[in-house]
Coordinates of C-alpha atoms in Angstrom, one line a residue:
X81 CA -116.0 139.2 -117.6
X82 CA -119.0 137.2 -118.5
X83 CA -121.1 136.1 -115.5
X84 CA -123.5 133.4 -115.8
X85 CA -126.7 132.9 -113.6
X86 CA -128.2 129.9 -112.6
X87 CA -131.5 128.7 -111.0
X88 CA -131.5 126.1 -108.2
X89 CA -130.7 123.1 -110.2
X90 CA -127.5 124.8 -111.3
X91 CA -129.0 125.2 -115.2
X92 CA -127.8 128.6 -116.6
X93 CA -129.8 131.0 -117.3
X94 CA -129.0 134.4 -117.7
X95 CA -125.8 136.2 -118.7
X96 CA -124.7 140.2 -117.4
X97 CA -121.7 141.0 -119.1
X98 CA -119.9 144.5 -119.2
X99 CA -118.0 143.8 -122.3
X100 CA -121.9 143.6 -124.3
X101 CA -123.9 147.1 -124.6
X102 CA -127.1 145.4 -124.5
X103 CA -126.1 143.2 -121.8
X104 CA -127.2 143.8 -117.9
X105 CA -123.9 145.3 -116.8
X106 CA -122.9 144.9 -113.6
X107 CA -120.6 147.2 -110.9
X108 CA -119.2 147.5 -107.4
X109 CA -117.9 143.6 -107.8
X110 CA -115.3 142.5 -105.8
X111 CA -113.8 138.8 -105.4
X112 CA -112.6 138.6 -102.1
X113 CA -110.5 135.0 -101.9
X114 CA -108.0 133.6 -99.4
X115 CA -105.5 131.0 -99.2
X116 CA -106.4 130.0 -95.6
X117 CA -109.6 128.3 -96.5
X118 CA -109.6 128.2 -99.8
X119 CA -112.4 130.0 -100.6
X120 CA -113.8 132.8 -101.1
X121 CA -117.0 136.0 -101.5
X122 CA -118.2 137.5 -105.0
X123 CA -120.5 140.7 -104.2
X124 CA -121.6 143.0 -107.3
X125 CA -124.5 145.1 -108.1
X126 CA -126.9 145.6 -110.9
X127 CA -129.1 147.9 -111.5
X128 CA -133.0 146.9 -111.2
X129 CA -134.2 147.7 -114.9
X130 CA -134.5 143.8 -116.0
X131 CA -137.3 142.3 -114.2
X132 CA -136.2 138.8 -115.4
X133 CA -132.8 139.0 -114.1
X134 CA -134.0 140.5 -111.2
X135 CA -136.1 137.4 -110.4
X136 CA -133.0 134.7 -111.4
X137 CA -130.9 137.0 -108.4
X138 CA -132.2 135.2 -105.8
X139 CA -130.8 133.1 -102.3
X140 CA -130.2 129.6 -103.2
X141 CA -130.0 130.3 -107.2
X142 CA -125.7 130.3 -108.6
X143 CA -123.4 132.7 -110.0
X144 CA -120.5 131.3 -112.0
X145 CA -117.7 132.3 -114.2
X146 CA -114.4 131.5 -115.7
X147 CA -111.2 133.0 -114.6
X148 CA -107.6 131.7 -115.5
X149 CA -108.5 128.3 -117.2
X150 CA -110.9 127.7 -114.0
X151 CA -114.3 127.8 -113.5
X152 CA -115.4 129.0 -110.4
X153 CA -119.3 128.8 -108.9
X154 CA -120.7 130.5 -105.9
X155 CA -124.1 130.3 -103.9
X156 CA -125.9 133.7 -103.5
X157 CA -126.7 133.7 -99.8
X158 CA -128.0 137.4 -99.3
X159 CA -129.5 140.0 -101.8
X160 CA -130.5 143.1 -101.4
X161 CA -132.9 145.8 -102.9
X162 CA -133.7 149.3 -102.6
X163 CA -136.3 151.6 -103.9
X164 CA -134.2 154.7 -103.1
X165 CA -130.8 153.4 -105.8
X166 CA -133.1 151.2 -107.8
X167 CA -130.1 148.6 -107.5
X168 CA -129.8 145.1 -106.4
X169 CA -126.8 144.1 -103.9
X170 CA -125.7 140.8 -104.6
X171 CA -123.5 138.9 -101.9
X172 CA -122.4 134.8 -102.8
X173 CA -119.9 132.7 -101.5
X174 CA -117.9 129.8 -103.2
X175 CA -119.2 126.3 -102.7
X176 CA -122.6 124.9 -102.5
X177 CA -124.8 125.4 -99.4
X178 CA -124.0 121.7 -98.4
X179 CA -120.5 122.7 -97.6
X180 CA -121.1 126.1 -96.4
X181 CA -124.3 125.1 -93.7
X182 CA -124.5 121.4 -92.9
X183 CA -123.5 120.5 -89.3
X184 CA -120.6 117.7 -88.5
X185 CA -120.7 116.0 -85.6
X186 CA -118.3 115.9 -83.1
X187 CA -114.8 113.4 -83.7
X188 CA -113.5 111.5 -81.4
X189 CA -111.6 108.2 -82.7
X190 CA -110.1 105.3 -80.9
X191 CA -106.9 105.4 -82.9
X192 CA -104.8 107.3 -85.5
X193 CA -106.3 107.6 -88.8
X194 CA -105.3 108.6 -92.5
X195 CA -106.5 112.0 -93.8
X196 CA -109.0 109.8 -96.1
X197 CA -110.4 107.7 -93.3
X198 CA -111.0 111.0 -92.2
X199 CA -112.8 112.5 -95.0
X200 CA -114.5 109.1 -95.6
X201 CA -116.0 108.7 -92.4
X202 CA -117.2 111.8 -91.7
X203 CA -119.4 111.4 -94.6
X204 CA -118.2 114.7 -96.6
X205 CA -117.1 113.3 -99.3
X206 CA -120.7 111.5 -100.5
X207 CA -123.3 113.9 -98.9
X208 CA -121.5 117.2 -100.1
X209 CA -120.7 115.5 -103.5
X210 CA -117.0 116.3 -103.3
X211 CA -114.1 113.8 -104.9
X212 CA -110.6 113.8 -103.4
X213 CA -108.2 114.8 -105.3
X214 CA -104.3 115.5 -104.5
X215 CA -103.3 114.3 -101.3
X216 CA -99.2 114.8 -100.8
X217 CA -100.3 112.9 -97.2
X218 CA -101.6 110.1 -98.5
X219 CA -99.8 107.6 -95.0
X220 CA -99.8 110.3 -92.5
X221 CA -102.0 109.3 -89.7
X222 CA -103.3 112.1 -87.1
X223 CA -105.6 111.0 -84.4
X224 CA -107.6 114.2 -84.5
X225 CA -110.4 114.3 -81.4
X226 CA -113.3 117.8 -81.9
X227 CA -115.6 118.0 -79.3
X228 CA -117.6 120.6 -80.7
X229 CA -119.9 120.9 -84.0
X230 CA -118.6 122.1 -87.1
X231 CA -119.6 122.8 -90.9
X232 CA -118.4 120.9 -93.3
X233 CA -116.3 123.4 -94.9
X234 CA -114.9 123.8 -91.1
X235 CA -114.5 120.8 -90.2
X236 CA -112.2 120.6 -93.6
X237 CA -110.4 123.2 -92.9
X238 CA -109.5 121.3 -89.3
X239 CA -108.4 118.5 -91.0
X240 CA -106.0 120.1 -93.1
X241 CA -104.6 122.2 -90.4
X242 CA -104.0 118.4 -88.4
X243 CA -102.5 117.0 -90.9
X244 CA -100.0 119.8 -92.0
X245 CA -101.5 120.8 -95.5
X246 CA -103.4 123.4 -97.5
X247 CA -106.6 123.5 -98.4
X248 CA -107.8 124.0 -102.2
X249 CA -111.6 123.4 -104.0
X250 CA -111.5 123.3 -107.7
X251 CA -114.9 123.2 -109.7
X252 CA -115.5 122.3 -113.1
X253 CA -118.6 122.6 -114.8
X254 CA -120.6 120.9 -118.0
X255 CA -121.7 123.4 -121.0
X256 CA -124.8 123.6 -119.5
X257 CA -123.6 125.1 -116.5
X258 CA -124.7 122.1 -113.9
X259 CA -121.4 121.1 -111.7
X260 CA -119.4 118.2 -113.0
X261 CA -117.1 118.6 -110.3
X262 CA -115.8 119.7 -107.2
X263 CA -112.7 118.2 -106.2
X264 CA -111.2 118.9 -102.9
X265 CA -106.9 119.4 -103.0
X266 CA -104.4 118.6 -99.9
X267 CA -101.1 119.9 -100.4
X268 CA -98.0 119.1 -98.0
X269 CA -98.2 122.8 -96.7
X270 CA -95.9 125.6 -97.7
X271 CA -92.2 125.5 -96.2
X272 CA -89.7 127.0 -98.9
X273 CA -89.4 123.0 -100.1
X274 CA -93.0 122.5 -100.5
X275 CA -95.0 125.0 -102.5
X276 CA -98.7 124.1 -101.5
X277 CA -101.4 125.8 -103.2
X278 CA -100.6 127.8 -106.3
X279 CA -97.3 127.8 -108.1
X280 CA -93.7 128.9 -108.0
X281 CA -94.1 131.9 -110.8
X282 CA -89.9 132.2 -111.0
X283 CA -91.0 134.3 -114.4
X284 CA -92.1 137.2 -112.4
X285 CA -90.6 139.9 -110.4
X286 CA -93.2 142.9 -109.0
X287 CA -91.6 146.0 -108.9
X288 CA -93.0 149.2 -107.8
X289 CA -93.8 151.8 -110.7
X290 CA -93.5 148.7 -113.4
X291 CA -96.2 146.1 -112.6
X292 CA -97.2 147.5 -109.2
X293 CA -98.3 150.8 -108.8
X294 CA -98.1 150.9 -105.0
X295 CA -96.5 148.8 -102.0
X296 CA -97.5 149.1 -98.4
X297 CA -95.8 146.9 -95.9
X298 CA -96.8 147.0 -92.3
X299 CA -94.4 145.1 -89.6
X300 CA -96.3 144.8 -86.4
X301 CA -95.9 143.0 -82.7
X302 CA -99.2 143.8 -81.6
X303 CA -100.2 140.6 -80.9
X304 CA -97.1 138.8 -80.0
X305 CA -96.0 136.7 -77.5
X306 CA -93.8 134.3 -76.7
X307 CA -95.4 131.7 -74.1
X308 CA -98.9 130.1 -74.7
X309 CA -101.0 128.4 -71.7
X310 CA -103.6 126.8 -73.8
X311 CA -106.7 125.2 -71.6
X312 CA -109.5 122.9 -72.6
X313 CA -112.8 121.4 -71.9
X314 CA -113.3 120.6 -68.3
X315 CA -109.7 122.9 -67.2
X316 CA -107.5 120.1 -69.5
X317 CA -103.8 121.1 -69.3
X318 CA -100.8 120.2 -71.0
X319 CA -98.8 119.8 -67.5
X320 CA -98.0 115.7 -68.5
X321 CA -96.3 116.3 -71.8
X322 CA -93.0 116.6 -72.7
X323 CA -92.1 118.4 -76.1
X324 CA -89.5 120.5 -78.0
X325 CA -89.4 121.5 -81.2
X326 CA -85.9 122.8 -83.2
X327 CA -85.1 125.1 -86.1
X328 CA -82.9 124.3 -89.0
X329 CA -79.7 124.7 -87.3
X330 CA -80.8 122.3 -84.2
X331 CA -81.7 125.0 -81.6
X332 CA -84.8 124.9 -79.5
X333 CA -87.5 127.0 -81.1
X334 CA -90.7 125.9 -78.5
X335 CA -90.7 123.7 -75.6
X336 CA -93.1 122.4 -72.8
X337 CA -92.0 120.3 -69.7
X338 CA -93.5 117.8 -67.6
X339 CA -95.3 120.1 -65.0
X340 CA -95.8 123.2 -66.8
X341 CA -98.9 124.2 -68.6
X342 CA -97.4 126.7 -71.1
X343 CA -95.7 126.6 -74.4
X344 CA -92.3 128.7 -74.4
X345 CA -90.4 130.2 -77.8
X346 CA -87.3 130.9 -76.4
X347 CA -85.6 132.6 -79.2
X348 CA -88.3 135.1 -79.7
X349 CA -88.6 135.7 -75.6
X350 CA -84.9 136.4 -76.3
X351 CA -85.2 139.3 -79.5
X352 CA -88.7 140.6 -77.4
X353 CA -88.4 140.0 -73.9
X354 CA -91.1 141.0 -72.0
X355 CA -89.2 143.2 -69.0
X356 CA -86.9 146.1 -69.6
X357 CA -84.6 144.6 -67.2
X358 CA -83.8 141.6 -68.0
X359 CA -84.4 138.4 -66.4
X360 CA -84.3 134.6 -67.2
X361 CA -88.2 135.0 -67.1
X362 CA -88.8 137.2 -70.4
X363 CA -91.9 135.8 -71.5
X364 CA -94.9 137.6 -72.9
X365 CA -97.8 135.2 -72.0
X366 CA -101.1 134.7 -73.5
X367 CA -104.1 132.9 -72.4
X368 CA -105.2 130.6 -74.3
X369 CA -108.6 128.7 -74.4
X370 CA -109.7 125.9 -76.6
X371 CA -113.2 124.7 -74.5
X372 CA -114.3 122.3 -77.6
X373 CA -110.7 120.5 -76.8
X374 CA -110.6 117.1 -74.2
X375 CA -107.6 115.8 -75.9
X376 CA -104.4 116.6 -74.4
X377 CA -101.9 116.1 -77.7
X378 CA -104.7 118.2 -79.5
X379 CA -104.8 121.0 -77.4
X380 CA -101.1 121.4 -77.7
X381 CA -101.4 121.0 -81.4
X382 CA -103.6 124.1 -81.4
X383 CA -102.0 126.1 -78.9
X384 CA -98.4 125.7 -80.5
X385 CA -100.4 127.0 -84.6
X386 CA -101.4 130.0 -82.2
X387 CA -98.0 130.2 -80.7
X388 CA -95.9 130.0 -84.4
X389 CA -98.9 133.0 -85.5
X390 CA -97.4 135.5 -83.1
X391 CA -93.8 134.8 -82.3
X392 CA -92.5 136.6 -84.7
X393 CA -93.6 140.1 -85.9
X394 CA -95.9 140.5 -88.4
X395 CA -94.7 141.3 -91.9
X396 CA -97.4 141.6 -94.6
X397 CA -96.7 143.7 -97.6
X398 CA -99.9 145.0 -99.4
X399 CA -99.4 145.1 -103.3
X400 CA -101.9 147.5 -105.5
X401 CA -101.6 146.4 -108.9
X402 CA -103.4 143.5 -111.4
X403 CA -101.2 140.9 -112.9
X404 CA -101.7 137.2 -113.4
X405 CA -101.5 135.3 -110.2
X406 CA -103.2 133.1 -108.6
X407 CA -103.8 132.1 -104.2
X408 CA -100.6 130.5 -103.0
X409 CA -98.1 132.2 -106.3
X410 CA -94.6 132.4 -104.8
X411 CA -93.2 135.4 -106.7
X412 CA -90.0 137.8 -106.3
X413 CA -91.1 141.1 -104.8
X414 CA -88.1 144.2 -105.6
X415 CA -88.6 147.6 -103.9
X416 CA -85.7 150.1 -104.8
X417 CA -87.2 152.9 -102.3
X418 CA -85.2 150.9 -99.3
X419 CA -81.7 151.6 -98.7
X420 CA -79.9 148.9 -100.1
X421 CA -83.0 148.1 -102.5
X422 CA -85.0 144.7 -100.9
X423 CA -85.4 141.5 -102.4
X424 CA -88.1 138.9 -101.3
X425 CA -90.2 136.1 -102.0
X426 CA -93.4 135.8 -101.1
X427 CA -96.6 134.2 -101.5
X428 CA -100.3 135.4 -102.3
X429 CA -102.4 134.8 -99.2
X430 CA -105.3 137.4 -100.2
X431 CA -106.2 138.6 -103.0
X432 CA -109.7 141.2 -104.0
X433 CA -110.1 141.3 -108.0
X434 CA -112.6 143.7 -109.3
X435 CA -113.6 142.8 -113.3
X436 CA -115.4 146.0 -113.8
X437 CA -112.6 148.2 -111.9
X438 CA -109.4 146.7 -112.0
X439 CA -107.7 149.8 -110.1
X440 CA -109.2 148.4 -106.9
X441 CA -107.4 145.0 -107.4
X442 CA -105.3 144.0 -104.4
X443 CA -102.7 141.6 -103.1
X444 CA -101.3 140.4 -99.7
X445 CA -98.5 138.7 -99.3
X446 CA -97.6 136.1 -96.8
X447 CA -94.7 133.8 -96.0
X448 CA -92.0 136.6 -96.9
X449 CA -88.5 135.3 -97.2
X450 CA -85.4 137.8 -97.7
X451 CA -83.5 136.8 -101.1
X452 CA -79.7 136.8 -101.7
X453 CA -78.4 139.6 -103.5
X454 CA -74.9 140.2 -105.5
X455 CA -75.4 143.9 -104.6
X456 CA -74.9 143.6 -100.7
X457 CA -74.9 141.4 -97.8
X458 CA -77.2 143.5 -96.0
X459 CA -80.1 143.1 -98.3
X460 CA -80.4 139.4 -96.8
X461 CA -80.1 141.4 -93.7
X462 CA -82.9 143.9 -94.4
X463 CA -86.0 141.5 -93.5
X464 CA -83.9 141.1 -90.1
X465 CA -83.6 144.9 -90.1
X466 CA -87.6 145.6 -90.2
X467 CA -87.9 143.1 -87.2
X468 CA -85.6 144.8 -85.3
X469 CA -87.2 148.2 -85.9
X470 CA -90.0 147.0 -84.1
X471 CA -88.4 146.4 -81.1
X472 CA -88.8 148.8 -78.4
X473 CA -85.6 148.4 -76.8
X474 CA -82.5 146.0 -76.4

């Protein structure tokens, strides 16, 4: 992989590049990125027998390179030397210093607002040089109140969050390496009919010993709960509101009365009630606080996204391997070591690429759906099966 380096003005520079013999190598890289803020940390290390690239490797100057038909370019925040190794540790993060730093004020509108009033007014779009892109919300209005100060990149990551979506940056740059681009993506977020970010790869199937030379996958209710009493700025409750929720098939899936100041998910205080005699008070509770909040139908907002996050147990498969895929892929997952062999979907939420090691690539997985299966009825029953494992008792 070729990685160019760029002074302050975002001219390039310098090259390191493994594949060259008289090129500054590089090693110990690792590309951390995540689907939850869509961005992401490139650290490597060189070793300090170039003085010239040694003085280009500095806080505020630009890494970049190309990956998968994208260009991606990150600000070095941190580097690090040492007489003892004679190496320099490199640590950047994707995005410019104007997203990553800058301070946004608190929001507090009058009225409900589209997502691009939003981004318009809060000035993000001009100062931070950023062009909207996709927006599947484009007449969605959200009346979204922050009390507290945020980043930019933060306070873009709220507004996605508000108005349902995902979050994704794409940057393209000119041949002289300066930024021609950065365009900011809101997709309707992910929901089985919605893909968000990244793409449906139905060509693909990850199998263990084929294209994946290890699976891990961890179910865990360590964190759960079922019930949610958020509070706010100044002791704001949710005691005046009146809300429910329903699944698919029209049952109630969270709920919150007049008079009460928690959030309830019945149907998963009824798989993991909280009592091991049962009562028609299983609830696990968990305190919630939100002090930035003074807006009552923003405070339950939050607390119910805390509330969906732990309601159910956690199911994250971790996939060794390297193959082509890219944040927010929905591909077909088959492990034959389970008894019938298991079938799911699943998304990339995590992913840490290494160029100069590729064994150390890995995967997580998010959003994991059980598939049908001609072969039995209970491999659509497995995923079930794994959740109740991890309940203690019935």
């Amino acid at each position: 992989m070729l990685i160019s380096l760029h002074d302050n003005y975002q001219r390039r520079i310098a090259h390191i590049d493994n594949a060259l013999p008289k090129a500054m190598h590089y090693n110990d890289d690792k590309w951390n990125r995540n689907l939850a803020y869509g961005t992401g940390l490139f650290d490597f290390t060189i070793d300090r027998q170039d003085l010239e690239i040694e003085s280009q490797l500095v806080v505020g100057n630009y890494i970049s390179f190309r990956y998968n038909s994208r260009d991606y370019m990150f600000t070095i925040l941190r580097s690090e030397k040492s007489s003892d190794d004679n190496k320099i540790i490199v640590h950047s993060e994707y995005l410019s210093l104007g997203l990553l730093k800058s301070t946004q004020d608190p929001l507090d509108p009058s009225q409900s607002h589209t997502l691009e009033w939003y981004l318009t007014q809060s000035g993000i779009l001009v100062n931070s040089g950023i062009k909207l892109g996709i927006n599947e919300v484009p007449s969605l209005v959200r009346k979204i109140k922050i009390d507290g100060e945020q980043t930019s990149l933060q306070r873009l990551t709220s507004f996605a969050t508000n108005f349902g979506t995902e979050i994704e940056y794409v940057t393209t740059l000119n041949r002289d390496g300066t930024l021609k681009s950065l365009v900011v993506n809101f997709y309707k977020k992910f929901d089985g009919i919605n893909q968000g970010v990244g793409t449906n790869r139905q060509d693909l199937t990850l199998s263990y010993g084929k294209n994946v030379s290890g699976i891990k996958q961890t179910t865990d209710i360590t964190d759960f709960f079922s019930m949610i009493t958020p509070t706010g700025k100044d002791g704001l409750t949710i005691t005046s509101l009146d809300r429910t929720e329903y699944d698919d098939d029209g049952d109630v899936l969270f709920f919150t009365r007049p008079g009460q100041s928690s959030i309830y998910a019945p149907q998963s205080a009824q798989r993991f009630p909280s009592r091991l005699i049962r009562t028609n008070n299983d609830y696990t509770d968990h305190k919630y606080s939100a002090d930035g909040t003074s807006d009552q139908n923003t405070l339950y907002t939050l607390a119910l996204n805390e509330l969906k996050k732990y309601c159910d147990p956690s199911i994250v498969y971790d996939v060794t391997g390297f193959y082509d895929l890219n944040i927010g892929d929905t591909v077909k997952i088959f492990d034959a070591s389970f008894n019938p062999p298991l079938m799911l979907q699943a998304r990339v939420a995590e992913q840490t690429i290494s160029f100069s090691n590729p064994s150390n690539n890995k995967t997580v997985f998010g959003n994991i759906i059980a598939l049908e299966s001609r072969a039995s009825q209970a491999l659509t029953g497995r995923l079930k099966e794994l959740v109740d494992q991890a309940t203690p008792y019935r």
